[in-house]
Amino acid sequence: MSNRVSIIGSGNAGLTAAYHFSLHGAKVCLYGAVGFDQPLTDIEQRGGIEALSAFNDVPLAYAGFQAIDAISRDLAETVAYSDLLILPVPSFAQEPLFIEMLPHLRDGQVVMLMPGNYGSLVLNRIKAEQGYGDLDITFVDAISIPWATRIVGPAELAILGMKEFLPVAAFPASKTDEAIAKLQPVMPLPLKKLDNVINAGLENINFGGHPLLTTLSMGLLENFDGQFNYYKDCCSISTAKAAAVMEGERIQIGKALGLELIPELDAMNALYAMQCENVYEVNRTSETHGKLNSAPNSASNRYITEDAAYLLVPCYELGQLTGVNTPLVTSCLHIDNAYNDTDYFKEGRTLEKMGLADMSVKEIMDFVA
């Protein structure tokens, strides 16, 4: 089994993946697009990536220094480097990157999205529309990235923590076991199989906490420029109650689709080795999430532009399909539309963009199987 892996994306998650995969023994090619390649220049100048042992007097995990096998600004070169292609990029970047990758892809490659956010379905539609329907590649959606991490200096990371495992699903789901077998040797944490990519999208733990808490706290976030601890300071007893109602909507949609979704509390306790009794306690006490005082400072933050558009919109649409009412999800989206002068119901990740328009529940679940 090859231990070579291409990381496409040079943001917080991309640099952390390149560092941690290398630390784990993999050979990595890290790609950064022109205009987003300053992190590559920093790595070239320093000879590698450093993960700090402490930041702001807080001890950090996975400290060290790692050289990276290959640094590339050429996407064709990066795609050719390995059969394992991992995109730890925001959801809005998945489509343009994939369109540019398509002419260079070859049969047998695995394209992993971290986070997936139903991206496998969108990219599969694009693959067919662009005339590459016969290209035999496997898509994999992860529920999120493995780490809580930040770039804090040139080629310098603060890795705040890592999940105990990473739930994933392949499209089609029949290839999940095979995909995990290929990916696991380069991954620094266990990969856990989910039923399908719909399951993976609904299990993203950013679903409620990010868009809802950000939306409810926008006055404080903007007026104080995000200069406090997001999870501790934005989660109150009342906002946690609202999040619990939104969580109930997600669980009901899962049931209507025949999926037994894991409650957010159980997921957070398992992923971060905690024993909290409620989500309020998770947000107030999690060591991983409480190490840095930083929070969104505007409605243009990814906690809304990504998590509302690419998590809440699919949930809303699946609710419409299954007849499950989603008043909290819908209300949050309406407020976010007003904040950002947009229409996430159209601009977000809809069933049509996933290639699922006009399908019944059974047809969708058979399609992703």
Short mmCIF file of C-alpha atoms in Angstrom, two decimals:
data_model
loop_
_atom_site.label_atom_id
_atom_site.label_comp_id
_atom_site.label_asym_id
_atom_site.label_seq_id
_atom_site.Cartn_x
_atom_site.Cartn_y
_atom_site.Cartn_z
CA MET A 1 0.00 0.00 0.00
CA SER A 2 1.46 3.38 -1.03
CA ASN A 3 2.08 5.96 1.68
CA ARG A 4 2.04 8.87 -0.76
CA VAL A 5 -0.74 11.42 -0.47
CA SER A 6 -1.54 14.72 -2.18
CA ILE A 7 -2.98 17.53 -0.05
CA ILE A 8 -4.83 20.08 -2.19
CA GLY A 9 -5.27 23.30 -0.23
CA SER A 10 -2.86 25.40 1.84
CA GLY A 11 -5.05 26.82 4.59
CA ASN A 12 -5.16 25.85 8.27
CA ALA A 13 -6.32 22.29 7.58
CA GLY A 14 -4.08 21.79 4.54
CA LEU A 15 -0.89 22.72 6.36
CA THR A 16 -1.90 20.67 9.39
CA ALA A 17 -2.65 17.67 7.18
CA ALA A 18 0.73 18.01 5.44
CA TYR A 19 2.51 18.26 8.79
CA HIS A 20 0.63 15.52 10.62
CA PHE A 21 0.54 13.04 7.73
CA SER A 22 4.31 13.52 7.37
CA LEU A 23 4.77 13.05 11.12
CA HIS A 24 2.75 9.84 10.77
CA GLY A 25 5.20 8.57 8.12
CA ALA A 26 3.50 9.52 4.85
CA LYS A 27 5.15 11.25 1.90
CA VAL A 28 3.15 14.37 1.11
CA CYS A 29 2.75 16.70 -1.85
CA LEU A 30 1.16 19.96 -0.67
CA TYR A 31 -0.57 22.12 -3.29
CA GLY A 32 -1.46 25.79 -3.05
CA ALA A 33 -3.17 27.70 -5.83
CA VAL A 34 -1.59 30.83 -7.26
CA GLY A 35 -2.65 33.74 -5.08
CA PHE A 36 -3.04 31.43 -2.08
CA ASP A 37 0.53 30.16 -2.10
CA GLN A 38 2.21 32.35 0.52
CA PRO A 39 2.06 29.43 2.98
CA LEU A 40 4.07 27.39 0.45
CA THR A 41 6.70 30.13 0.23
CA ASP A 42 6.89 30.17 4.03
CA ILE A 43 7.42 26.39 4.10
CA GLU A 44 10.11 26.60 1.42
CA GLN A 45 11.93 29.33 3.32
CA ARG A 46 11.79 27.47 6.64
CA GLY A 47 12.44 24.02 5.17
CA GLY A 48 9.26 22.55 6.65
CA ILE A 49 6.33 23.12 9.01
CA GLU A 50 6.57 23.61 12.76
CA ALA A 51 3.83 22.67 15.22
CA LEU A 52 4.29 24.65 18.42
CA SER A 53 4.48 23.03 21.85
CA ALA A 54 2.69 26.02 23.41
CA PHE A 55 0.81 29.13 22.30
CA ASN A 56 -0.37 31.98 24.55
CA ASP A 57 0.98 29.96 27.49
CA VAL A 58 -1.32 27.04 26.59
CA PRO A 59 0.38 23.63 26.05
CA LEU A 60 -0.38 22.10 22.66
CA ALA A 61 -0.32 18.61 21.19
CA TYR A 62 1.72 17.08 18.34
CA ALA A 63 4.62 19.53 18.59
CA GLY A 64 7.58 19.13 16.25
CA PHE A 65 9.06 20.07 12.89
CA GLN A 66 8.48 18.23 9.62
CA ALA A 67 9.95 18.64 6.16
CA ILE A 68 7.39 18.11 3.37
CA ASP A 69 8.33 15.78 0.53
CA ALA A 70 6.95 17.99 -2.27
CA ILE A 71 5.61 21.55 -2.50
CA SER A 72 3.63 22.32 -5.65
CA ARG A 73 1.82 25.15 -7.37
CA ASP A 74 1.00 22.86 -10.32
CA LEU A 75 -2.28 20.98 -9.93
CA ALA A 76 -1.49 18.42 -12.65
CA GLU A 77 1.78 17.59 -10.89
CA THR A 78 -0.04 17.27 -7.57
CA VAL A 79 -2.72 14.96 -8.99
CA ALA A 80 -0.03 12.78 -10.59
CA TYR A 81 1.89 12.44 -7.31
CA SER A 82 -0.52 10.02 -5.62
CA ASP A 83 -3.71 8.00 -5.98
CA LEU A 84 -4.90 9.57 -2.70
CA LEU A 85 -6.09 13.16 -3.16
CA ILE A 86 -7.31 14.97 -0.05
CA LEU A 87 -9.07 18.34 -0.22
CA PRO A 88 -9.20 19.95 3.26
CA VAL A 89 -10.78 23.10 1.85
CA PRO A 90 -13.98 25.12 2.39
CA SER A 91 -17.01 23.72 0.58
CA PHE A 92 -17.17 26.64 -1.87
CA ALA A 93 -13.66 25.73 -3.10
CA GLN A 94 -14.47 22.09 -3.86
CA GLU A 95 -16.15 22.70 -7.21
CA PRO A 96 -13.60 25.00 -8.92
CA LEU A 97 -10.70 22.86 -7.72
CA PHE A 98 -12.34 19.67 -8.96
CA ILE A 99 -13.13 21.14 -12.38
CA GLU A 100 -9.46 22.08 -12.72
CA MET A 101 -8.40 18.61 -11.53
CA LEU A 102 -10.69 16.65 -13.87
CA PRO A 103 -8.45 16.51 -16.98
CA HIS A 104 -5.61 15.14 -14.86
CA LEU A 105 -7.46 12.50 -12.85
CA ARG A 106 -7.01 8.80 -13.60
CA ASP A 107 -8.96 5.64 -12.86
CA GLY A 108 -8.52 4.25 -9.36
CA GLN A 109 -7.89 7.50 -7.55
CA VAL A 110 -9.62 8.46 -4.29
CA VAL A 111 -10.79 12.05 -3.78
CA MET A 112 -11.43 12.76 -0.10
CA LEU A 113 -13.23 15.94 1.02
CA MET A 114 -12.66 17.26 4.56
CA PRO A 115 -15.31 18.35 5.37
CA GLY A 116 -17.52 16.64 2.80
CA ASN A 117 -20.77 18.56 3.29
CA TYR A 118 -22.37 16.46 0.50
CA GLY A 119 -19.54 17.51 -1.84
CA SER A 120 -19.15 14.01 -3.29
CA LEU A 121 -22.62 14.28 -4.80
CA VAL A 122 -21.91 17.69 -6.30
CA LEU A 123 -18.57 16.60 -7.76
CA ASN A 124 -20.10 13.41 -9.17
CA ARG A 125 -22.69 15.54 -10.99
CA ILE A 126 -19.94 17.80 -12.32
CA LYS A 127 -17.90 14.78 -13.45
CA ALA A 128 -20.80 13.62 -15.62
CA GLU A 129 -21.66 17.09 -16.92
CA GLN A 130 -18.04 17.76 -17.91
CA GLY A 131 -17.90 14.59 -20.02
CA TYR A 132 -15.95 12.38 -17.60
CA GLY A 133 -18.76 9.98 -16.73
CA ASP A 134 -16.58 6.91 -17.40
CA LEU A 135 -13.79 8.09 -15.08
CA ASP A 136 -13.57 5.50 -12.28
CA ILE A 137 -12.75 7.47 -9.13
CA THR A 138 -14.07 7.12 -5.58
CA PHE A 139 -15.27 10.12 -3.62
CA VAL A 140 -15.07 10.15 0.18
CA ASP A 141 -16.85 12.63 2.47
CA ALA A 142 -15.53 13.15 6.00
CA ILE A 143 -17.80 14.81 8.55
CA SER A 144 -15.13 17.46 9.24
CA ILE A 145 -11.39 17.93 9.48
CA PRO A 146 -9.67 15.88 12.22
CA TRP A 147 -8.05 18.81 14.05
CA ALA A 148 -8.80 22.01 15.87
CA THR A 149 -5.91 24.02 14.44
CA ARG A 150 -4.65 27.45 13.39
CA ILE A 151 -1.80 28.87 11.35
CA VAL A 152 -0.23 31.29 13.85
CA GLY A 153 2.94 32.30 11.97
CA PRO A 154 4.89 31.58 8.79
CA ALA A 155 4.84 27.77 8.40
CA GLU A 156 3.84 27.62 12.06
CA LEU A 157 0.84 25.80 13.53
CA ALA A 158 -1.00 25.69 16.83
CA ILE A 159 -2.69 22.27 16.87
CA LEU A 160 -5.20 22.54 19.71
CA GLY A 161 -6.34 18.93 19.57
CA MET A 162 -7.53 16.10 17.35
CA LYS A 163 -10.62 13.93 17.27
CA GLU A 164 -10.41 10.36 18.54
CA PHE A 165 -11.63 9.11 15.13
CA LEU A 166 -13.03 10.53 11.89
CA PRO A 167 -16.39 9.28 10.51
CA VAL A 168 -16.40 8.97 6.69
CA ALA A 169 -18.45 7.55 3.84
CA ALA A 170 -17.66 6.93 0.19
CA PHE A 171 -19.80 7.62 -2.84
CA PRO A 172 -21.02 5.10 -3.67
CA ALA A 173 -21.27 3.60 -0.17
CA SER A 174 -20.37 0.16 -1.56
CA LYS A 175 -16.79 1.46 -1.87
CA THR A 176 -16.41 2.76 1.68
CA ASP A 177 -14.50 -0.24 3.05
CA GLU A 178 -12.11 -0.22 0.09
CA ALA A 179 -11.56 3.54 0.38
CA ILE A 180 -10.86 3.34 4.12
CA ALA A 181 -8.32 0.57 3.48
CA LYS A 182 -6.48 2.85 1.04
CA LEU A 183 -6.65 5.98 3.20
CA GLN A 184 -6.01 4.57 6.66
CA PRO A 185 -2.23 4.03 6.26
CA VAL A 186 -1.62 7.76 5.77
CA MET A 187 -4.14 9.00 8.35
CA PRO A 188 -3.04 9.79 11.92
CA LEU A 189 -6.38 8.71 13.42
CA PRO A 190 -8.87 5.88 12.84
CA LEU A 191 -11.46 6.28 10.08
CA LYS A 192 -14.97 5.14 11.03
CA LYS A 193 -17.43 3.92 8.41
CA LEU A 194 -20.80 5.66 8.02
CA ASP A 195 -23.78 4.36 6.04
CA ASN A 196 -23.46 6.80 3.12
CA VAL A 197 -22.59 10.39 2.21
CA ILE A 198 -26.05 11.65 3.25
CA ASN A 199 -25.29 10.22 6.68
CA ALA A 200 -21.89 11.95 6.64
CA GLY A 201 -23.42 15.33 5.79
CA LEU A 202 -26.01 15.07 8.55
CA GLU A 203 -23.36 13.99 11.09
CA ASN A 204 -21.16 17.10 10.67
CA ILE A 205 -20.86 18.33 14.27
CA ASN A 206 -20.74 21.96 13.10
CA PHE A 207 -24.40 21.65 12.08
CA GLY A 208 -26.04 23.45 14.98
CA GLY A 209 -23.30 24.98 17.07
CA HIS A 210 -21.64 27.10 14.44
CA PRO A 211 -24.44 28.72 12.41
CA LEU A 212 -27.02 29.01 15.18
CA LEU A 213 -24.74 30.27 17.99
CA THR A 214 -23.08 32.69 15.57
CA THR A 215 -26.44 33.98 14.34
CA LEU A 216 -27.81 34.43 17.87
CA SER A 217 -24.62 36.16 19.07
CA MET A 218 -23.95 38.45 16.11
CA GLY A 219 -24.31 41.72 18.04
CA LEU A 220 -21.60 40.77 20.54
CA LEU A 221 -19.41 39.18 17.87
CA GLU A 222 -19.37 42.30 15.70
CA ASN A 223 -19.22 44.91 18.47
CA PHE A 224 -16.35 43.21 20.28
CA ASP A 225 -14.50 42.06 17.12
CA GLY A 226 -14.65 38.42 18.16
CA GLN A 227 -12.17 38.96 20.98
CA PHE A 228 -13.40 36.29 23.37
CA ASN A 229 -13.83 32.53 23.53
CA TYR A 230 -16.50 31.53 21.04
CA TYR A 231 -17.67 28.27 22.58
CA LYS A 232 -17.68 29.40 26.20
CA ASP A 233 -19.00 32.92 25.67
CA CYS A 234 -21.58 32.36 22.91
CA CYS A 235 -23.16 29.30 24.49
CA SER A 236 -25.60 30.18 27.28
CA ILE A 237 -28.37 28.17 28.88
CA SER A 238 -30.90 29.71 26.48
CA THR A 239 -28.85 29.40 23.28
CA ALA A 240 -28.13 25.78 24.22
CA LYS A 241 -31.90 25.20 24.49
CA ALA A 242 -32.39 26.66 21.00
CA ALA A 243 -29.57 24.47 19.68
CA ALA A 244 -31.29 21.44 21.21
CA VAL A 245 -34.46 22.21 19.25
CA MET A 246 -32.46 22.50 16.03
CA GLU A 247 -30.73 19.23 16.90
CA GLY A 248 -34.14 17.58 17.20
CA GLU A 249 -34.97 18.66 13.65
CA ARG A 250 -31.77 17.04 12.36
CA ILE A 251 -32.51 13.79 14.20
CA GLN A 252 -36.07 13.65 12.85
CA ILE A 253 -34.85 14.13 9.27
CA GLY A 254 -32.39 11.29 9.79
CA LYS A 255 -35.19 9.01 10.96
CA ALA A 256 -37.31 9.95 7.94
CA LEU A 257 -34.39 8.90 5.73
CA GLY A 258 -33.90 5.62 7.60
CA LEU A 259 -30.71 6.83 9.32
CA GLU A 260 -29.99 6.54 13.05
CA LEU A 261 -28.02 9.73 13.58
CA ILE A 262 -25.80 10.14 16.62
CA PRO A 263 -26.99 12.92 18.96
CA GLU A 264 -24.58 15.84 19.08
CA LEU A 265 -23.80 15.26 22.76
CA ASP A 266 -22.87 11.62 22.18
CA ALA A 267 -20.82 12.55 19.12
CA MET A 268 -18.87 15.28 20.92
CA ASN A 269 -18.20 13.04 23.92
CA ALA A 270 -16.94 10.25 21.65
CA LEU A 271 -14.91 12.41 19.27
CA TYR A 272 -13.16 14.35 22.04
CA ALA A 273 -13.05 11.73 24.83
CA MET A 274 -15.33 13.70 27.16
CA GLN A 275 -18.11 12.72 29.55
CA CYS A 276 -20.32 15.81 29.46
CA GLU A 277 -23.97 15.56 30.45
CA ASN A 278 -25.29 18.17 27.99
CA VAL A 279 -24.18 20.31 25.05
CA TYR A 280 -24.00 23.40 27.26
CA GLU A 281 -21.37 21.62 29.35
CA VAL A 282 -19.52 20.57 26.18
CA ASN A 283 -19.18 24.16 25.02
CA ARG A 284 -18.27 25.46 28.47
CA THR A 285 -15.69 22.84 29.43
CA SER A 286 -14.09 21.35 26.29
CA GLU A 287 -10.33 21.79 26.60
CA THR A 288 -9.79 21.44 22.85
CA HIS A 289 -12.25 24.22 22.03
CA GLY A 290 -11.31 26.51 24.91
CA LYS A 291 -7.61 27.02 24.27
CA LEU A 292 -7.76 30.15 22.13
CA ASN A 293 -9.77 33.31 22.59
CA SER A 294 -11.00 33.83 19.06
CA ALA A 295 -14.44 34.01 17.54
CA PRO A 296 -16.17 35.13 14.33
CA ASN A 297 -16.32 38.91 14.07
CA SER A 298 -18.86 39.27 11.25
CA ALA A 299 -21.66 37.52 9.39
CA SER A 300 -19.23 36.79 6.56
CA ASN A 301 -17.42 34.24 8.72
CA ARG A 302 -17.42 30.63 7.52
CA TYR A 303 -19.60 29.63 10.50
CA ILE A 304 -22.42 31.17 8.45
CA THR A 305 -21.19 31.34 4.84
CA GLU A 306 -20.13 27.68 4.88
CA ASP A 307 -22.03 26.02 7.71
CA ALA A 308 -25.39 27.66 6.99
CA ALA A 309 -25.08 27.38 3.21
CA TYR A 310 -23.67 23.84 3.06
CA LEU A 311 -25.15 22.19 6.18
CA LEU A 312 -28.41 23.95 7.03
CA VAL A 313 -29.64 24.29 3.44
CA PRO A 314 -29.30 20.56 2.67
CA CYS A 315 -31.04 19.80 5.96
CA TYR A 316 -33.85 22.21 5.08
CA GLU A 317 -34.22 20.62 1.64
CA LEU A 318 -34.21 17.09 3.07
CA GLY A 319 -36.84 18.26 5.54
CA GLN A 320 -38.98 19.53 2.68
CA LEU A 321 -38.55 16.20 0.87
CA THR A 322 -39.45 14.06 3.89
CA GLY A 323 -42.18 16.30 5.30
CA VAL A 324 -40.25 17.09 8.49
CA ASN A 325 -40.80 20.64 9.75
CA THR A 326 -37.60 22.60 10.42
CA PRO A 327 -38.62 25.93 12.02
CA LEU A 328 -35.25 26.56 13.74
CA VAL A 329 -33.20 25.65 10.66
CA THR A 330 -35.48 27.76 8.47
CA SER A 331 -35.47 30.73 10.84
CA CYS A 332 -31.69 30.67 11.15
CA LEU A 333 -31.35 30.71 7.36
CA HIS A 334 -33.76 33.62 6.98
CA ILE A 335 -31.79 35.67 9.50
CA ASP A 336 -28.48 34.76 7.81
CA ASN A 337 -29.98 35.81 4.47
CA ALA A 338 -30.72 39.22 5.99
CA TYR A 339 -27.25 39.46 7.53
CA ASN A 340 -25.47 38.77 4.25
CA ASP A 341 -28.00 40.16 1.75
CA THR A 342 -28.25 36.82 -0.01
CA ASP A 343 -30.60 33.87 -0.46
CA TYR A 344 -28.99 30.73 0.92
CA PHE A 345 -32.09 28.75 -0.03
CA LYS A 346 -30.95 29.23 -3.66
CA GLU A 347 -27.21 29.83 -3.25
CA GLY A 348 -26.58 27.04 -0.74
CA ARG A 349 -26.03 23.34 -1.44
CA THR A 350 -29.43 22.30 -2.71
CA LEU A 351 -30.64 18.86 -3.77
CA GLU A 352 -30.49 20.07 -7.38
CA LYS A 353 -26.79 20.93 -7.02
CA MET A 354 -26.21 17.50 -5.54
CA GLY A 355 -27.80 15.88 -8.59
CA LEU A 356 -30.75 14.66 -6.50
CA ALA A 357 -33.54 16.89 -7.82
CA ASP A 358 -36.90 15.19 -8.43
CA MET A 359 -35.78 11.99 -6.67
CA SER A 360 -37.84 10.28 -3.97
CA VAL A 361 -36.31 9.35 -0.62
CA LYS A 362 -35.93 5.74 -1.76
CA GLU A 363 -34.34 6.80 -5.05
CA ILE A 364 -31.85 9.01 -3.22
CA MET A 365 -30.88 6.33 -0.71
CA ASP A 366 -30.50 3.76 -3.49
CA PHE A 367 -28.40 6.25 -5.49
CA VAL A 368 -25.88 6.78 -2.67
CA ALA A 369 -25.74 3.10 -1.63
#
